[in-house]
Amino acid sequence: MDILNQILNINPNYIVIGLLVIFFSLEQILKSPFRFKNRIEHLFQNILFQITLIILNIFFVTFQVYCIDWLNNNEIGLLYLIELPFWGKLFIAVALYDVTAYWIHRATHSIPLLWRFHRVHHSDTSMDSSTVFRFHPIELILVFGVGNMITAAIFGTDVFAMALYYLILYIFFFFEHSNLNYPDWLNTTVGFVFVTPDQHRVHHQQDQYYTDSNYADIFIIWDRLFGTFKKLSLKEMKYGLKEFEEERKQQFLFLMKSPFVKIKRSVSSQKKT
Ligand SMILES: [Zn+2]
Ligand SMILES: [Zn+2]
C-alpha cells in the first residue's frame, strides 16, 4: 500500500517520459516488425502533442481533482451504497474507468464531431512508442477527462483509483503502440483478458472495418463482451488513414488544426464477415 502510494505520488510526467525513453530505446536496439524512416522527426512531431497537453493539463487536472474530491466528500456514486474491501473497491474502480473509456472511445468513432479530434491518433502512418502522445489535447481533456469525472459522479470512484488507472493505462499504451516484436503466445494467453499489442495494431489498421474494432485500452474483455473484437495478421497491416497519408498531414501544426478542417473519411474498402 505504501509502495503504491509512493509510486502514485511521482509526477506522472516523469513516469510518461521514463516509459518513452525505455520503449523508444528498445525500438532502436531490438528488431522491429515494421520498418519506418525518419524516426527522430516523427518523435519530435509527437512530443509536441505531449508538451501542449502538459501545459493545458495544469489547469484542467486541478479542476478535475477538485470536482472528484467534492463528489467523494459528499459520498455521491453507486459504490458508496455497497461495502467492499479496499482492494476490491480499487480494482472495480479501475475497471469502471476502463469500461467508460471503452464506450467513449466507441463514440469517438461513430460521432462525426468526435471523430474529427480522434482521427489525429489514427492518422499516424508509422506507429511507434511516441504515437502514445499523438492525441488532440482537446479530445483528451474535454472528452476523456470529462468522461472520468462522469464515471466518478455515477460510480463514486475516487482520485486515487483514477491515478492508478492512468498509471496502468500508460504502461499498456506504450506496450501496445511500440514497434516491437512480441511473442505470439501473448495473444492466446494474456490476450483473453488484457489488450495485447497485436490486438491494438488491428485498431490502427487503415481499413475502417478494422479501425472500428478493439477499442479497449486495458481489458480486451470489453470488446469480446460487446462484440467489437477483431483479428488480423501482422502481414496484412497498413497503419494510418488514407486521407492523412501526405507528408504535410503528418505534421503537428496541421494535425492540431485538422479537427476544424473538413476532411472526407475514406470508406471501408473490404468489408469482411
Ligand atoms: Zn480509436
Ligand atoms: Zn492507439
PDB file of C-alpha atoms and ligand atoms in Angstrom:
ATOM      1  CA  MET A   1       0.000   0.000   0.000  1.00  0.00           C
ATOM      2  CA  ASP A   2       2.809   2.393   0.986  1.00  0.00           C
ATOM      3  CA  ILE A   3       4.725   1.490  -2.174  1.00  0.00           C
ATOM      4  CA  LEU A   4       1.651   2.134  -4.325  1.00  0.00           C
ATOM      5  CA  ASN A   5       1.174   5.477  -2.578  1.00  0.00           C
ATOM      6  CA  GLN A   6       4.778   6.428  -3.264  1.00  0.00           C
ATOM      7  CA  ILE A   7       4.535   5.438  -6.944  1.00  0.00           C
ATOM      8  CA  LEU A   8       1.303   7.394  -7.415  1.00  0.00           C
ATOM      9  CA  ASN A   9       2.919  10.424  -5.786  1.00  0.00           C
ATOM     10  CA  ILE A  10       5.585  10.597  -8.511  1.00  0.00           C
ATOM     11  CA  ASN A  11       4.873  13.335 -11.058  1.00  0.00           C
ATOM     12  CA  PRO A  12       3.054  11.422 -13.876  1.00  0.00           C
ATOM     13  CA  ASN A  13       5.008  13.418 -16.475  1.00  0.00           C
ATOM     14  CA  TYR A  14       8.249  11.801 -15.217  1.00  0.00           C
ATOM     15  CA  ILE A  15       6.673   8.337 -15.497  1.00  0.00           C
ATOM     16  CA  VAL A  16       5.498   9.004 -19.053  1.00  0.00           C
ATOM     17  CA  ILE A  17       8.925  10.376 -20.094  1.00  0.00           C
ATOM     18  CA  GLY A  18      10.619   7.357 -18.454  1.00  0.00           C
ATOM     19  CA  LEU A  19       8.343   4.944 -20.348  1.00  0.00           C
ATOM     20  CA  LEU A  20       9.060   6.728 -23.646  1.00  0.00           C
ATOM     21  CA  VAL A  21      12.828   6.540 -23.069  1.00  0.00           C
ATOM     22  CA  ILE A  22      12.627   2.782 -22.279  1.00  0.00           C
ATOM     23  CA  PHE A  23      10.332   1.810 -25.185  1.00  0.00           C
ATOM     24  CA  PHE A  24      11.896   4.151 -27.777  1.00  0.00           C
ATOM     25  CA  SER A  25      15.376   2.823 -26.882  1.00  0.00           C
ATOM     26  CA  LEU A  26      14.180  -0.787 -27.171  1.00  0.00           C
ATOM     27  CA  GLU A  27      12.769   0.029 -30.621  1.00  0.00           C
ATOM     28  CA  GLN A  28      16.235   1.209 -31.743  1.00  0.00           C
ATOM     29  CA  ILE A  29      18.093  -1.763 -30.237  1.00  0.00           C
ATOM     30  CA  LEU A  30      15.764  -4.688 -30.981  1.00  0.00           C
ATOM     31  CA  LYS A  31      14.374  -5.986 -34.269  1.00  0.00           C
ATOM     32  CA  SER A  32      11.093  -4.273 -35.177  1.00  0.00           C
ATOM     33  CA  PRO A  33       8.170  -5.799 -37.103  1.00  0.00           C
ATOM     34  CA  PHE A  34       7.744  -2.638 -39.237  1.00  0.00           C
ATOM     35  CA  ARG A  35      10.479  -0.557 -40.876  1.00  0.00           C
ATOM     36  CA  PHE A  36       9.923   3.202 -40.882  1.00  0.00           C
ATOM     37  CA  LYS A  37      12.098   6.160 -41.870  1.00  0.00           C
ATOM     38  CA  ASN A  38      12.681   9.487 -40.066  1.00  0.00           C
ATOM     39  CA  ARG A  39      12.206   8.214 -36.511  1.00  0.00           C
ATOM     40  CA  ILE A  40      13.641  11.334 -34.849  1.00  0.00           C
ATOM     41  CA  GLU A  41      11.464  13.724 -36.889  1.00  0.00           C
ATOM     42  CA  HIS A  42       8.437  11.527 -36.100  1.00  0.00           C
ATOM     43  CA  LEU A  43       9.350  11.517 -32.397  1.00  0.00           C
ATOM     44  CA  PHE A  44       9.707  15.301 -32.410  1.00  0.00           C
ATOM     45  CA  GLN A  45       6.276  15.823 -34.024  1.00  0.00           C
ATOM     46  CA  ASN A  46       4.596  13.544 -31.477  1.00  0.00           C
ATOM     47  CA  ILE A  47       6.390  15.086 -28.479  1.00  0.00           C
ATOM     48  CA  LEU A  48       4.894  18.464 -29.458  1.00  0.00           C
ATOM     49  CA  PHE A  49       1.450  16.995 -28.670  1.00  0.00           C
ATOM     50  CA  GLN A  50       2.580  15.945 -25.203  1.00  0.00           C
ATOM     51  CA  ILE A  51       4.096  19.360 -24.449  1.00  0.00           C
ATOM     52  CA  THR A  52       0.806  21.034 -25.443  1.00  0.00           C
ATOM     53  CA  LEU A  53      -1.140  18.585 -23.273  1.00  0.00           C
ATOM     54  CA  ILE A  54       1.110  19.138 -20.235  1.00  0.00           C
ATOM     55  CA  ILE A  55       0.592  22.908 -20.479  1.00  0.00           C
ATOM     56  CA  LEU A  56      -3.207  22.675 -20.870  1.00  0.00           C
ATOM     57  CA  ASN A  57      -3.474  19.976 -18.184  1.00  0.00           C
ATOM     58  CA  ILE A  58      -2.030  22.245 -15.493  1.00  0.00           C
ATOM     59  CA  PHE A  59      -5.418  23.974 -15.336  1.00  0.00           C
ATOM     60  CA  PHE A  60      -7.681  21.045 -16.156  1.00  0.00           C
ATOM     61  CA  VAL A  61      -6.254  18.441 -13.753  1.00  0.00           C
ATOM     62  CA  THR A  62      -6.604  20.836 -10.804  1.00  0.00           C
ATOM     63  CA  PHE A  63     -10.266  21.376 -11.717  1.00  0.00           C
ATOM     64  CA  GLN A  64     -10.848  17.635 -12.313  1.00  0.00           C
ATOM     65  CA  VAL A  65      -9.314  16.582  -8.973  1.00  0.00           C
ATOM     66  CA  TYR A  66     -11.275  19.305  -7.143  1.00  0.00           C
ATOM     67  CA  CYS A  67     -14.580  18.066  -8.678  1.00  0.00           C
ATOM     68  CA  ILE A  68     -13.936  14.357  -7.969  1.00  0.00           C
ATOM     69  CA  ASP A  69     -12.842  15.125  -4.388  1.00  0.00           C
ATOM     70  CA  TRP A  70     -16.040  17.126  -3.883  1.00  0.00           C
ATOM     71  CA  LEU A  71     -18.143  14.186  -5.178  1.00  0.00           C
ATOM     72  CA  ASN A  72     -16.296  11.760  -2.864  1.00  0.00           C
ATOM     73  CA  ASN A  73     -16.605  14.034   0.161  1.00  0.00           C
ATOM     74  CA  ASN A  74     -20.355  14.094  -0.400  1.00  0.00           C
ATOM     75  CA  GLU A  75     -20.376  10.302  -0.940  1.00  0.00           C
ATOM     76  CA  ILE A  76     -22.002  10.596  -4.347  1.00  0.00           C
ATOM     77  CA  GLY A  77     -21.973   7.441  -6.510  1.00  0.00           C
ATOM     78  CA  LEU A  78     -23.127   3.806  -6.575  1.00  0.00           C
ATOM     79  CA  LEU A  79     -20.017   2.339  -4.897  1.00  0.00           C
ATOM     80  CA  TYR A  80     -20.952   4.201  -1.696  1.00  0.00           C
ATOM     81  CA  LEU A  81     -24.056   2.001  -1.436  1.00  0.00           C
ATOM     82  CA  ILE A  82     -22.088  -1.250  -1.016  1.00  0.00           C
ATOM     83  CA  GLU A  83     -19.498  -2.476   1.485  1.00  0.00           C
ATOM     84  CA  LEU A  84     -16.309  -3.684  -0.193  1.00  0.00           C
ATOM     85  CA  PRO A  85     -12.725  -4.272   0.968  1.00  0.00           C
ATOM     86  CA  PHE A  86     -10.240  -1.565  -0.089  1.00  0.00           C
ATOM     87  CA  TRP A  87      -8.530  -3.647  -2.814  1.00  0.00           C
ATOM     88  CA  GLY A  88     -11.853  -4.878  -4.207  1.00  0.00           C
ATOM     89  CA  LYS A  89     -13.128  -1.339  -4.496  1.00  0.00           C
ATOM     90  CA  LEU A  90      -9.871  -0.211  -6.100  1.00  0.00           C
ATOM     91  CA  PHE A  91      -9.986  -2.998  -8.709  1.00  0.00           C
ATOM     92  CA  ILE A  92     -13.630  -2.280  -9.557  1.00  0.00           C
ATOM     93  CA  ALA A  93     -12.902   1.445  -9.828  1.00  0.00           C
ATOM     94  CA  VAL A  94     -10.020   0.873 -12.292  1.00  0.00           C
ATOM     95  CA  ALA A  95     -12.246  -1.474 -14.336  1.00  0.00           C
ATOM     96  CA  LEU A  96     -15.031   1.152 -14.326  1.00  0.00           C
ATOM     97  CA  TYR A  97     -12.700   3.899 -15.589  1.00  0.00           C
ATOM     98  CA  ASP A  98     -11.574   1.475 -18.317  1.00  0.00           C
ATOM     99  CA  VAL A  99     -15.061   0.410 -19.424  1.00  0.00           C
ATOM    100  CA  THR A 100     -16.191   4.053 -19.552  1.00  0.00           C
ATOM    101  CA  ALA A 101     -13.160   4.828 -21.736  1.00  0.00           C
ATOM    102  CA  TYR A 102     -14.196   1.901 -23.975  1.00  0.00           C
ATOM    103  CA  TRP A 103     -17.664   3.401 -24.595  1.00  0.00           C
ATOM    104  CA  ILE A 104     -16.310   6.927 -25.035  1.00  0.00           C
ATOM    105  CA  HIS A 105     -13.743   5.570 -27.500  1.00  0.00           C
ATOM    106  CA  ARG A 106     -16.547   3.847 -29.432  1.00  0.00           C
ATOM    107  CA  ALA A 107     -18.429   7.139 -29.513  1.00  0.00           C
ATOM    108  CA  THR A 108     -15.375   8.960 -30.917  1.00  0.00           C
ATOM    109  CA  HIS A 109     -15.502   6.574 -33.882  1.00  0.00           C
ATOM    110  CA  SER A 110     -19.221   6.879 -34.561  1.00  0.00           C
ATOM    111  CA  ILE A 111     -19.984  10.557 -33.825  1.00  0.00           C
ATOM    112  CA  PRO A 112     -18.528  12.663 -36.682  1.00  0.00           C
ATOM    113  CA  LEU A 113     -17.678  15.681 -34.486  1.00  0.00           C
ATOM    114  CA  LEU A 114     -15.716  13.490 -32.040  1.00  0.00           C
ATOM    115  CA  TRP A 115     -14.024  11.592 -34.889  1.00  0.00           C
ATOM    116  CA  ARG A 116     -12.578  14.891 -36.158  1.00  0.00           C
ATOM    117  CA  PHE A 117     -10.473  15.028 -32.965  1.00  0.00           C
ATOM    118  CA  HIS A 118      -9.902  11.307 -32.515  1.00  0.00           C
ATOM    119  CA  ARG A 119      -8.624  10.737 -36.076  1.00  0.00           C
ATOM    120  CA  VAL A 120      -5.448  12.603 -35.046  1.00  0.00           C
ATOM    121  CA  HIS A 121      -4.443   9.469 -33.100  1.00  0.00           C
ATOM    122  CA  HIS A 122      -5.292   7.232 -36.067  1.00  0.00           C
ATOM    123  CA  SER A 123      -3.505   9.458 -38.583  1.00  0.00           C
ATOM    124  CA  ASP A 124      -0.070   8.033 -37.724  1.00  0.00           C
ATOM    125  CA  THR A 125       1.222   6.036 -40.685  1.00  0.00           C
ATOM    126  CA  SER A 126       4.317   4.826 -38.825  1.00  0.00           C
ATOM    127  CA  MET A 127       3.132   3.861 -35.361  1.00  0.00           C
ATOM    128  CA  ASP A 128       5.721   3.515 -32.604  1.00  0.00           C
ATOM    129  CA  SER A 129       6.057   4.292 -28.880  1.00  0.00           C
ATOM    130  CA  SER A 130       5.719   8.051 -29.483  1.00  0.00           C
ATOM    131  CA  THR A 131       2.248   7.530 -31.017  1.00  0.00           C
ATOM    132  CA  VAL A 132       1.068   7.306 -27.389  1.00  0.00           C
ATOM    133  CA  PHE A 133       1.403  11.111 -27.397  1.00  0.00           C
ATOM    134  CA  ARG A 134      -0.426  11.667 -30.670  1.00  0.00           C
ATOM    135  CA  PHE A 135      -3.827  12.700 -29.376  1.00  0.00           C
ATOM    136  CA  HIS A 136      -5.501  16.034 -29.888  1.00  0.00           C
ATOM    137  CA  PRO A 137      -5.339  17.656 -26.411  1.00  0.00           C
ATOM    138  CA  ILE A 138      -8.948  18.838 -26.715  1.00  0.00           C
ATOM    139  CA  GLU A 139     -10.034  15.199 -27.047  1.00  0.00           C
ATOM    140  CA  LEU A 140      -8.015  14.042 -24.039  1.00  0.00           C
ATOM    141  CA  ILE A 141      -9.292  16.867 -21.857  1.00  0.00           C
ATOM    142  CA  LEU A 142     -12.865  17.570 -22.978  1.00  0.00           C
ATOM    143  CA  VAL A 143     -13.852  14.037 -23.995  1.00  0.00           C
ATOM    144  CA  PHE A 144     -11.860  11.511 -21.941  1.00  0.00           C
ATOM    145  CA  GLY A 145     -11.035  13.842 -18.999  1.00  0.00           C
ATOM    146  CA  VAL A 146     -14.669  14.883 -18.567  1.00  0.00           C
ATOM    147  CA  GLY A 147     -15.612  11.193 -19.075  1.00  0.00           C
ATOM    148  CA  ASN A 148     -13.585  10.306 -15.966  1.00  0.00           C
ATOM    149  CA  MET A 149     -15.491  12.938 -13.991  1.00  0.00           C
ATOM    150  CA  ILE A 150     -18.787  11.397 -15.159  1.00  0.00           C
ATOM    151  CA  THR A 151     -17.524   7.934 -14.074  1.00  0.00           C
ATOM    152  CA  ALA A 152     -16.723   9.384 -10.643  1.00  0.00           C
ATOM    153  CA  ALA A 153     -20.163  11.023 -10.424  1.00  0.00           C
ATOM    154  CA  ILE A 154     -22.070   7.847 -11.347  1.00  0.00           C
ATOM    155  CA  PHE A 155     -19.998   5.216  -9.555  1.00  0.00           C
ATOM    156  CA  GLY A 156     -18.231   7.158  -6.780  1.00  0.00           C
ATOM    157  CA  THR A 157     -14.719   6.209  -7.957  1.00  0.00           C
ATOM    158  CA  ASP A 158     -12.012   8.379  -6.413  1.00  0.00           C
ATOM    159  CA  VAL A 159      -8.867  10.290  -7.443  1.00  0.00           C
ATOM    160  CA  PHE A 160      -6.563   7.578  -6.021  1.00  0.00           C
ATOM    161  CA  ALA A 161      -8.173   4.934  -8.289  1.00  0.00           C
ATOM    162  CA  MET A 162      -8.004   7.372 -11.222  1.00  0.00           C
ATOM    163  CA  ALA A 163      -4.266   7.914 -10.636  1.00  0.00           C
ATOM    164  CA  LEU A 164      -3.727   4.130 -10.541  1.00  0.00           C
ATOM    165  CA  TYR A 165      -5.864   3.745 -13.684  1.00  0.00           C
ATOM    166  CA  TYR A 166      -3.726   6.308 -15.548  1.00  0.00           C
ATOM    167  CA  LEU A 167      -0.509   4.600 -14.421  1.00  0.00           C
ATOM    168  CA  ILE A 168      -1.716   1.207 -15.717  1.00  0.00           C
ATOM    169  CA  LEU A 169      -3.173   2.868 -18.831  1.00  0.00           C
ATOM    170  CA  TYR A 170       0.135   4.487 -19.835  1.00  0.00           C
ATOM    171  CA  ILE A 171       2.098   1.268 -19.268  1.00  0.00           C
ATOM    172  CA  PHE A 172      -0.418  -0.504 -21.562  1.00  0.00           C
ATOM    173  CA  PHE A 173      -0.318   2.358 -24.089  1.00  0.00           C
ATOM    174  CA  PHE A 174       3.452   2.073 -24.512  1.00  0.00           C
ATOM    175  CA  PHE A 175       3.266  -1.712 -24.612  1.00  0.00           C
ATOM    176  CA  GLU A 176       0.508  -1.574 -27.299  1.00  0.00           C
ATOM    177  CA  HIS A 177       1.921   1.117 -29.592  1.00  0.00           C
ATOM    178  CA  SER A 178       5.627   0.224 -29.587  1.00  0.00           C
ATOM    179  CA  ASN A 179       7.139  -1.099 -32.779  1.00  0.00           C
ATOM    180  CA  LEU A 180       8.485  -4.226 -31.097  1.00  0.00           C
ATOM    181  CA  ASN A 181       8.202  -7.936 -31.782  1.00  0.00           C
ATOM    182  CA  TYR A 182       6.095  -9.660 -29.191  1.00  0.00           C
ATOM    183  CA  PRO A 183       5.667 -13.438 -28.955  1.00  0.00           C
ATOM    184  CA  ASP A 184       2.532 -14.941 -30.498  1.00  0.00           C
ATOM    185  CA  TRP A 185       1.534 -16.768 -27.326  1.00  0.00           C
ATOM    186  CA  LEU A 186       0.732 -13.379 -25.736  1.00  0.00           C
ATOM    187  CA  ASN A 187      -2.440 -13.225 -27.840  1.00  0.00           C
ATOM    188  CA  THR A 188      -3.671 -16.636 -26.770  1.00  0.00           C
ATOM    189  CA  THR A 189      -2.920 -16.229 -23.059  1.00  0.00           C
ATOM    190  CA  VAL A 190      -2.789 -12.648 -21.761  1.00  0.00           C
ATOM    191  CA  GLY A 191      -4.901 -11.614 -24.760  1.00  0.00           C
ATOM    192  CA  PHE A 192      -8.049 -13.233 -23.412  1.00  0.00           C
ATOM    193  CA  VAL A 193      -8.327 -10.649 -20.671  1.00  0.00           C
ATOM    194  CA  PHE A 194      -5.869  -7.838 -21.436  1.00  0.00           C
ATOM    195  CA  VAL A 195      -5.185  -5.860 -24.612  1.00  0.00           C
ATOM    196  CA  THR A 196      -2.075  -7.103 -26.447  1.00  0.00           C
ATOM    197  CA  PRO A 197      -0.046  -5.047 -28.974  1.00  0.00           C
ATOM    198  CA  ASP A 198      -1.290  -7.179 -31.898  1.00  0.00           C
ATOM    199  CA  GLN A 199      -4.896  -6.512 -30.881  1.00  0.00           C
ATOM    200  CA  HIS A 200      -4.358  -2.750 -30.684  1.00  0.00           C
ATOM    201  CA  ARG A 201      -2.500  -2.827 -34.010  1.00  0.00           C
ATOM    202  CA  VAL A 202      -5.742  -4.003 -35.622  1.00  0.00           C
ATOM    203  CA  HIS A 203      -7.332  -0.800 -34.293  1.00  0.00           C
ATOM    204  CA  HIS A 204      -4.710   1.232 -36.200  1.00  0.00           C
ATOM    205  CA  GLN A 205      -5.302  -0.628 -39.463  1.00  0.00           C
ATOM    206  CA  GLN A 206      -6.183   1.744 -42.336  1.00  0.00           C
ATOM    207  CA  ASP A 207      -9.336  -0.108 -43.388  1.00  0.00           C
ATOM    208  CA  GLN A 208     -12.260   1.284 -41.402  1.00  0.00           C
ATOM    209  CA  TYR A 209     -13.725  -2.188 -40.931  1.00  0.00           C
ATOM    210  CA  TYR A 210     -10.742  -2.896 -38.647  1.00  0.00           C
ATOM    211  CA  THR A 211     -10.301   0.657 -37.316  1.00  0.00           C
ATOM    212  CA  ASP A 212     -13.761   0.338 -35.766  1.00  0.00           C
ATOM    213  CA  SER A 213     -12.745  -2.583 -33.529  1.00  0.00           C
ATOM    214  CA  ASN A 214     -10.630  -3.420 -30.450  1.00  0.00           C
ATOM    215  CA  TYR A 215     -11.487  -0.167 -28.660  1.00  0.00           C
ATOM    216  CA  ALA A 216     -10.336  -1.284 -25.204  1.00  0.00           C
ATOM    217  CA  ASP A 217      -7.218   0.152 -23.580  1.00  0.00           C
ATOM    218  CA  ILE A 218      -6.529  -2.270 -20.701  1.00  0.00           C
ATOM    219  CA  PHE A 219      -9.163  -5.049 -20.617  1.00  0.00           C
ATOM    220  CA  ILE A 220      -9.889  -6.587 -24.033  1.00  0.00           C
ATOM    221  CA  ILE A 221     -12.869  -8.319 -22.402  1.00  0.00           C
ATOM    222  CA  TRP A 222     -14.968  -5.210 -23.152  1.00  0.00           C
ATOM    223  CA  ASP A 223     -14.531  -5.819 -26.903  1.00  0.00           C
ATOM    224  CA  ARG A 224     -15.179  -9.539 -26.523  1.00  0.00           C
ATOM    225  CA  LEU A 225     -18.278  -8.810 -24.430  1.00  0.00           C
ATOM    226  CA  PHE A 226     -19.728  -6.027 -26.583  1.00  0.00           C
ATOM    227  CA  GLY A 227     -18.990  -7.625 -29.980  1.00  0.00           C
ATOM    228  CA  THR A 228     -16.207  -5.380 -31.301  1.00  0.00           C
ATOM    229  CA  PHE A 229     -13.270  -7.790 -31.124  1.00  0.00           C
ATOM    230  CA  LYS A 230     -11.457  -8.444 -34.436  1.00  0.00           C
ATOM    231  CA  LYS A 231      -8.239 -10.153 -35.503  1.00  0.00           C
ATOM    232  CA  LEU A 232      -5.835  -9.509 -38.368  1.00  0.00           C
ATOM    233  CA  SER A 233      -2.372 -10.898 -39.106  1.00  0.00           C
ATOM    234  CA  LEU A 234       0.647  -8.570 -38.891  1.00  0.00           C
ATOM    235  CA  LYS A 235       1.500  -9.166 -42.566  1.00  0.00           C
ATOM    236  CA  GLU A 236      -1.783  -7.570 -43.688  1.00  0.00           C
ATOM    237  CA  MET A 237      -1.389  -4.409 -41.636  1.00  0.00           C
ATOM    238  CA  LYS A 238      -1.129  -0.918 -43.006  1.00  0.00           C
ATOM    239  CA  TYR A 239      -1.281   1.835 -40.403  1.00  0.00           C
ATOM    240  CA  GLY A 240      -2.876   5.258 -40.576  1.00  0.00           C
ATOM    241  CA  LEU A 241      -5.710   6.846 -42.538  1.00  0.00           C
ATOM    242  CA  LYS A 242      -5.784   7.178 -46.315  1.00  0.00           C
ATOM    243  CA  GLU A 243      -6.894  10.807 -46.070  1.00  0.00           C
ATOM    244  CA  PHE A 244      -3.842  11.695 -43.883  1.00  0.00           C
ATOM    245  CA  GLU A 245      -1.106   9.932 -45.839  1.00  0.00           C
ATOM    246  CA  GLU A 246       0.517  13.063 -47.323  1.00  0.00           C
ATOM    247  CA  GLU A 247       3.676  14.159 -45.517  1.00  0.00           C
ATOM    248  CA  ARG A 248       2.308  17.633 -44.623  1.00  0.00           C
ATOM    249  CA  LYS A 249      -0.726  15.978 -42.996  1.00  0.00           C
ATOM    250  CA  GLN A 250       1.594  14.149 -40.593  1.00  0.00           C
ATOM    251  CA  GLN A 251       2.871  17.413 -39.140  1.00  0.00           C
ATOM    252  CA  PHE A 252       1.921  18.668 -35.664  1.00  0.00           C
ATOM    253  CA  LEU A 253       0.515  22.021 -36.798  1.00  0.00           C
ATOM    254  CA  PHE A 254      -1.673  20.523 -39.497  1.00  0.00           C
ATOM    255  CA  LEU A 255      -2.959  17.839 -37.122  1.00  0.00           C
ATOM    256  CA  MET A 256      -3.730  20.398 -34.400  1.00  0.00           C
ATOM    257  CA  LYS A 257      -5.981  22.347 -36.737  1.00  0.00           C
ATOM    258  CA  SER A 258      -7.318  19.290 -38.600  1.00  0.00           C
ATOM    259  CA  PRO A 259     -10.472  18.884 -36.434  1.00  0.00           C
ATOM    260  CA  PHE A 260     -11.607  22.248 -37.792  1.00  0.00           C
ATOM    261  CA  VAL A 261     -10.940  21.279 -41.404  1.00  0.00           C
ATOM    262  CA  LYS A 262     -13.419  19.228 -43.403  1.00  0.00           C
ATOM    263  CA  ILE A 263     -11.632  16.039 -44.473  1.00  0.00           C
ATOM    264  CA  LYS A 264     -13.664  13.282 -46.063  1.00  0.00           C
ATOM    265  CA  ARG A 265     -13.223   9.882 -44.425  1.00  0.00           C
ATOM    266  CA  SER A 266     -12.172   7.208 -46.869  1.00  0.00           C
ATOM    267  CA  VAL A 267     -14.683   4.392 -46.982  1.00  0.00           C
ATOM    268  CA  SER A 268     -14.008   0.835 -45.950  1.00  0.00           C
ATOM    269  CA  SER A 269     -12.636  -0.974 -48.983  1.00  0.00           C
ATOM    270  CA  GLN A 270     -13.083  -4.595 -47.985  1.00  0.00           C
ATOM    271  CA  LYS A 271     -15.957  -5.309 -45.659  1.00  0.00           C
ATOM    272  CA  LYS A 272     -15.359  -8.817 -44.382  1.00  0.00           C
ATOM    273  CA  THR A 273     -17.615 -11.065 -42.394  1.00  0.00           C
TER     274      THR A 273
HETATM  275 ZN    ZN B   1      -9.672   4.811 -31.993  1.00  0.00          ZN
HETATM  276 ZN    ZN B   2      -3.708   3.638 -30.389  1.00  0.00          ZN
END
